[in-house]
Coordinates of C-alpha atoms in Angstrom, one line a residue:
M1 CA 0.0 0.0 0.0
D2 CA 2.7 2.4 0.9
R3 CA 4.6 1.6 -2.3
V4 CA 1.6 2.3 -4.4
N5 CA 0.9 5.6 -2.6
Y6 CA 4.6 6.5 -3.1
R7 CA 4.4 5.8 -6.8
Q8 CA 1.2 7.8 -7.1
F9 CA 2.6 10.7 -5.1
G10 CA 5.9 10.4 -6.9
S11 CA 4.4 10.6 -10.4
E12 CA 2.3 13.7 -9.6
P13 CA 5.2 16.2 -10.3
F14 CA 5.8 14.5 -13.7
L15 CA 2.1 14.8 -14.5
L16 CA 2.1 18.5 -13.5
I17 CA 5.2 19.2 -15.5
G18 CA 3.7 17.4 -18.5
A19 CA 0.4 19.3 -18.2
L20 CA 2.4 22.6 -18.0
V21 CA 4.4 21.7 -21.0
T22 CA 1.3 20.8 -23.0
R23 CA -0.4 24.0 -21.9
L24 CA 2.7 26.0 -22.8
K25 CA 2.9 24.3 -26.2
N26 CA -0.8 25.0 -26.9
G27 CA -0.3 28.6 -25.8
I28 CA 2.6 29.1 -28.1
V29 CA 0.8 27.4 -31.0
A30 CA -2.3 29.6 -30.4
S31 CA -0.1 32.7 -30.2
I32 CA 1.6 31.9 -33.5
L33 CA -1.7 31.2 -35.2
R34 CA -3.1 34.4 -33.8
V35 CA -0.1 36.3 -35.1
F36 CA -0.4 34.7 -38.5
Q37 CA -4.2 35.4 -38.5
R38 CA -3.6 39.1 -37.6
A39 CA -0.9 39.4 -40.3
W40 CA -3.1 37.8 -42.9
Q41 CA -6.0 40.1 -41.9
G42 CA -3.6 43.1 -42.2
V43 CA -2.4 42.0 -45.6
V44 CA -6.0 41.6 -46.8
L45 CA -7.0 45.0 -45.4
L46 CA -4.0 46.7 -47.0
S47 CA -4.8 45.0 -50.3
V48 CA -8.4 46.1 -50.2
L49 CA -7.4 49.6 -49.3
A50 CA -4.8 49.7 -52.1
L51 CA -7.4 48.4 -54.6
L52 CA -10.0 51.0 -53.5
L53 CA -7.4 53.7 -53.8
W54 CA -6.4 52.5 -57.3
I55 CA -10.0 52.4 -58.4
S56 CA -10.6 55.9 -57.0
A57 CA -7.6 57.3 -58.9
F58 CA -8.7 55.5 -62.1
L59 CA -12.3 56.9 -61.8
Y60 CA -11.0 60.4 -61.2
G61 CA -8.5 60.2 -64.0
S62 CA -11.2 58.9 -66.4
F63 CA -13.5 61.7 -65.4
Y64 CA -10.8 64.4 -65.7
Y65 CA -9.6 63.4 -69.2
S66 CA -13.2 62.9 -70.5
Y67 CA -14.5 66.2 -69.0
M68 CA -11.6 68.6 -69.4
P69 CA -11.0 69.9 -72.9
M70 CA -7.6 70.8 -74.5
T71 CA -6.3 73.9 -72.7
A72 CA -4.3 75.3 -75.6
Y73 CA -3.7 74.4 -79.2
S74 CA -1.1 76.0 -81.6
T75 CA -0.4 75.2 -85.2
P76 CA 1.7 77.0 -87.9
V77 CA -0.1 78.8 -90.6
Y78 CA 1.0 78.5 -94.2
Y79 CA -0.3 81.0 -96.8
H80 CA -0.8 80.6 -100.5
Y81 CA -1.7 83.0 -103.3
R82 CA -2.0 83.2 -107.0
T83 CA 0.8 84.5 -109.2
D84 CA -0.7 84.0 -112.7
C85 CA -1.8 87.6 -113.2
N86 CA -0.8 89.9 -116.1
S87 CA -0.4 93.0 -114.0
P88 CA 3.2 94.2 -114.1
N89 CA 2.9 96.2 -110.9
S90 CA 2.1 93.3 -108.6
Y91 CA 3.4 89.8 -108.3
M92 CA 0.5 88.6 -106.1
C93 CA -2.8 88.1 -107.9
S94 CA -4.8 87.3 -104.8
Y95 CA -4.7 87.8 -101.1
P96 CA -2.7 85.4 -98.9
V97 CA -5.1 82.6 -97.8
A98 CA -4.4 79.7 -95.4
N99 CA -6.6 76.6 -94.7
I100 CA -6.1 75.2 -91.2
S101 CA -7.6 72.0 -90.0
L102 CA -9.2 71.9 -86.6
M103 CA -9.0 68.1 -86.4
R104 CA -6.3 66.2 -84.5
N105 CA -6.2 62.4 -84.5
S106 CA -9.6 62.4 -86.2
K107 CA -11.1 64.5 -83.3
S108 CA -11.9 68.1 -83.1
V109 CA -9.7 70.3 -81.0
L110 CA -12.8 72.3 -80.0
T111 CA -15.1 71.0 -77.3
F112 CA -18.8 71.7 -77.4
G113 CA -20.0 74.4 -75.0
Q114 CA -16.4 75.6 -74.3
V115 CA -15.5 79.2 -74.9
Y116 CA -12.2 79.8 -76.8
Q117 CA -10.1 82.7 -77.8
I118 CA -8.5 82.3 -81.3
T119 CA -5.5 84.5 -81.9
L120 CA -3.3 84.9 -85.0
E121 CA 0.3 85.7 -84.4
L122 CA 2.2 87.3 -87.4
E123 CA 5.9 87.6 -87.4
M124 CA 6.6 90.4 -89.9
P125 CA 9.9 92.0 -91.1
D126 CA 10.5 95.6 -90.0
S127 CA 10.6 96.7 -93.6
E128 CA 9.6 99.9 -95.4
T129 CA 6.8 98.0 -97.3
N130 CA 5.1 96.9 -94.0
H131 CA 5.5 100.4 -92.5
E132 CA 3.9 102.0 -95.6
L133 CA 1.2 99.3 -95.5
G134 CA -0.5 100.7 -92.4
M135 CA -3.7 99.1 -91.3
F136 CA -4.9 95.9 -93.0
M137 CA -7.8 93.5 -92.5
V138 CA -7.7 89.8 -91.4
R139 CA -10.8 87.8 -92.3
T140 CA -11.4 84.4 -90.7
T141 CA -14.1 81.9 -91.6
C142 CA -15.0 78.6 -90.0
F143 CA -16.4 75.8 -92.1
S144 CA -18.0 72.5 -91.1
R145 CA -17.2 69.1 -92.5
A146 CA -20.0 69.4 -95.0
G147 CA -18.4 72.6 -96.3
G148 CA -21.0 75.0 -94.8
Q149 CA -19.9 78.3 -93.3
V150 CA -20.2 78.2 -89.5
A151 CA -18.8 81.6 -88.4
T152 CA -16.9 84.5 -89.9
S153 CA -14.8 87.3 -88.5
A154 CA -13.5 90.3 -90.4
R155 CA -11.2 92.3 -88.1
S156 CA -9.2 95.3 -88.7
A157 CA -5.8 95.0 -87.0
R158 CA -6.7 98.3 -85.2
Q159 CA -10.1 97.1 -84.0
L160 CA -8.7 95.3 -81.0
L161 CA -9.0 95.6 -77.2
S162 CA -6.8 98.4 -75.9
A163 CA -6.6 96.7 -72.5
S164 CA -3.8 94.4 -73.6
S165 CA -0.6 95.9 -74.9
S166 CA 0.3 92.8 -77.0
R167 CA -2.7 93.5 -79.3
F168 CA -1.5 96.2 -81.7
S169 CA -2.7 97.2 -85.1
M170 CA 0.4 97.8 -87.1
L171 CA 4.1 97.9 -86.9
R172 CA 5.3 100.2 -84.2
Y173 CA 6.5 103.5 -85.4
Q174 CA 10.3 104.1 -85.4
S175 CA 11.9 107.2 -86.8
S176 CA 14.6 106.9 -89.3
L177 CA 17.2 108.1 -86.8
L178 CA 16.1 105.6 -84.2
R179 CA 16.2 102.8 -86.7
T180 CA 19.7 103.8 -87.8
M181 CA 20.9 103.9 -84.3
T182 CA 19.4 100.5 -83.5
T183 CA 21.0 99.0 -86.6
L184 CA 24.4 100.4 -85.6
L185 CA 24.0 99.2 -82.0
F186 CA 22.9 95.7 -82.8
F187 CA 24.8 95.2 -86.1
P188 CA 27.0 92.4 -84.6
F189 CA 23.9 90.4 -83.7
L190 CA 22.3 91.2 -87.0
L191 CA 25.3 90.1 -88.9
S192 CA 25.7 86.9 -87.0
G193 CA 21.9 86.0 -87.3
V194 CA 21.3 86.0 -83.6
D195 CA 18.8 88.9 -83.9
E196 CA 16.5 90.0 -86.7
Q197 CA 14.8 93.2 -87.6
K198 CA 11.2 92.1 -87.1
Q199 CA 8.0 92.7 -85.1
V200 CA 5.3 90.4 -83.9
L201 CA 1.7 91.3 -84.5
S202 CA -1.0 89.6 -82.6
V203 CA -4.6 89.8 -83.9
V204 CA -7.5 88.4 -81.9
L205 CA -9.8 86.7 -84.5
F206 CA -12.4 85.5 -82.0
S207 CA -12.5 86.6 -78.4
E208 CA -15.3 84.3 -77.3
Y209 CA -15.8 81.5 -79.8
K210 CA -18.1 78.6 -79.0
D211 CA -18.4 75.7 -81.4
D212 CA -21.9 74.7 -82.6
P213 CA -22.7 71.1 -81.6
Y214 CA -25.0 70.6 -84.6
S215 CA -22.5 71.9 -87.1
P216 CA -19.0 71.6 -85.6
S217 CA -16.1 73.5 -87.2
S218 CA -13.5 71.4 -88.9
T219 CA -11.6 73.9 -91.1
L220 CA -10.5 77.5 -90.4
V221 CA -9.8 79.8 -93.4
I222 CA -7.6 82.9 -92.7
E223 CA -7.3 85.6 -95.4
I224 CA -5.1 88.7 -95.1
L225 CA -6.8 91.4 -97.2
S226 CA -3.6 92.9 -98.5
S227 CA -1.5 92.1 -101.5
K228 CA 1.6 93.9 -100.2
V229 CA 2.0 92.4 -96.7
Q230 CA 5.3 90.7 -95.9
I231 CA 5.3 87.9 -93.4
Y232 CA 8.1 85.8 -92.0
S233 CA 5.9 83.2 -90.3
S234 CA 2.5 82.8 -88.7
Q235 CA 1.0 80.9 -85.8
L236 CA -2.5 80.2 -84.8
H237 CA -3.2 80.0 -81.0
I238 CA -6.4 78.6 -79.5
H239 CA -6.8 79.1 -75.8
A240 CA -9.7 77.8 -73.7
Y241 CA -11.4 80.0 -71.0
F242 CA -12.6 77.8 -68.2
T243 CA -15.5 78.6 -65.8
G244 CA -17.2 76.7 -63.0
L245 CA -16.0 73.2 -62.3
R246 CA -13.5 73.2 -65.2
Y247 CA -11.9 76.4 -63.8
L248 CA -11.3 74.6 -60.4
L249 CA -10.0 71.5 -62.1
H250 CA -7.6 73.5 -64.2
N251 CA -6.3 76.0 -61.7
F252 CA -6.3 73.8 -58.6
P253 CA -5.3 70.3 -60.0
V254 CA -3.8 68.9 -56.8
L255 CA -6.7 70.0 -54.5
S256 CA -9.2 68.8 -57.0
A257 CA -7.5 65.4 -57.3
V258 CA -7.3 65.0 -53.6
I259 CA -11.0 65.9 -53.1
G260 CA -12.1 63.8 -56.1
M261 CA -10.1 60.7 -55.1
S262 CA -11.2 61.0 -51.5
S263 CA -14.9 61.2 -52.5
N264 CA -14.5 58.1 -54.6
F265 CA -12.6 56.3 -51.9
V266 CA -15.3 57.1 -49.3
F267 CA -18.1 56.1 -51.6
L268 CA -16.4 52.8 -52.5
S269 CA -15.6 52.1 -48.9
M270 CA -19.2 52.6 -47.8
L271 CA -20.4 50.5 -50.7
L272 CA -18.0 47.7 -49.7
F273 CA -18.9 48.0 -46.0
F274 CA -22.7 47.7 -46.6
S275 CA -22.2 44.9 -49.0
Y276 CA -20.1 43.0 -46.5
M277 CA -22.7 43.7 -43.7
R278 CA -25.5 42.5 -45.9
L279 CA -23.5 39.3 -46.8
L280 CA -22.6 38.8 -43.1
F281 CA -26.1 39.2 -41.6
G282 CA -27.9 37.7 -44.6
R283 CA -26.3 34.2 -44.2
P284 CA -28.7 31.3 -43.4
V285 CA -28.6 30.4 -39.7
Q286 CA -28.9 26.8 -38.5
V287 CA -31.7 26.4 -35.8
Q288 CA -32.1 23.3 -33.7
V289 CA -35.7 22.2 -33.3
N290 CA -36.2 18.9 -31.4
G291 CA -32.7 17.8 -32.5
A292 CA -33.4 18.5 -36.2
G293 CA -31.3 21.1 -38.0
I294 CA -33.3 23.5 -40.2
L295 CA -31.3 25.8 -42.5
G296 CA -32.4 29.3 -43.6
S297 CA -33.2 32.3 -41.5
D298 CA -36.3 33.1 -43.6
D299 CA -37.6 29.5 -43.1
N300 CA -37.7 29.9 -39.3
H301 CA -40.9 32.0 -39.6
N302 CA -42.6 29.1 -41.5
M303 CA -41.6 26.3 -39.1
P304 CA -44.5 24.5 -37.5
N305 CA -44.8 24.8 -33.8
P306 CA -43.8 21.4 -32.2
H307 CA -46.1 22.0 -29.3
E308 CA -49.2 22.4 -31.5

């Protein structure tokens, strides 16, 4: 009897140690599984947030590039004229005319409902012929794809807004003495070709041009109503004037992007949250009735009462 009791009492420490080791092992395994579970949940959460952020940026970018028109458009202007006349006093039989396409990659550079300013920039030599020319007219006509006339503008180079100093009507006056002194002062640059004796004339063709959605413009015809004008080169500039939401998107791009992406992110997060809650609480629940399992939360209302 004493030997049996001694064996029982002697084995109790080993049983306690074994139980502690088993509990410690289970605790370590549970902690490791909990850490892996938290890490996996963190990875899934970060992946979902990154996906929502990417979708928000994609939606905002798609809206921006589909809603915002082209801010500015410039193209060189090449003139042509007839020279088959019989007049010995003139070598030009017609006025200089240029046809400019308003299509780019099969799409119009003008957006419906947007206001544009169309400006013609003339680079002209500072010659005696241009000084004697004085005021001249620039006529602009817009045509649709069908060839119909959409709009026309006949502007004198002096009929411009005086609020801007860059919009002048003719070559700026320079006396003979001033021109001689300027030539003598800058003759090294003139001889080397670094500088030229020229002036740039800017003519506003349309100050507030809005394209017609029923007859969009596809071609712009510019005609300079003078047979003596001398031009080095010419450029057509189209600038868009934004108002309302387009003004905010153009002048505050960073703030608009942050607000737009944040709005999309919040909306998508709420949509995902409510979808998850609906999926979570809309799952069928197993109800035990007299030992029988019945699936379906909606079916619980139709279960017969076992006590009836």
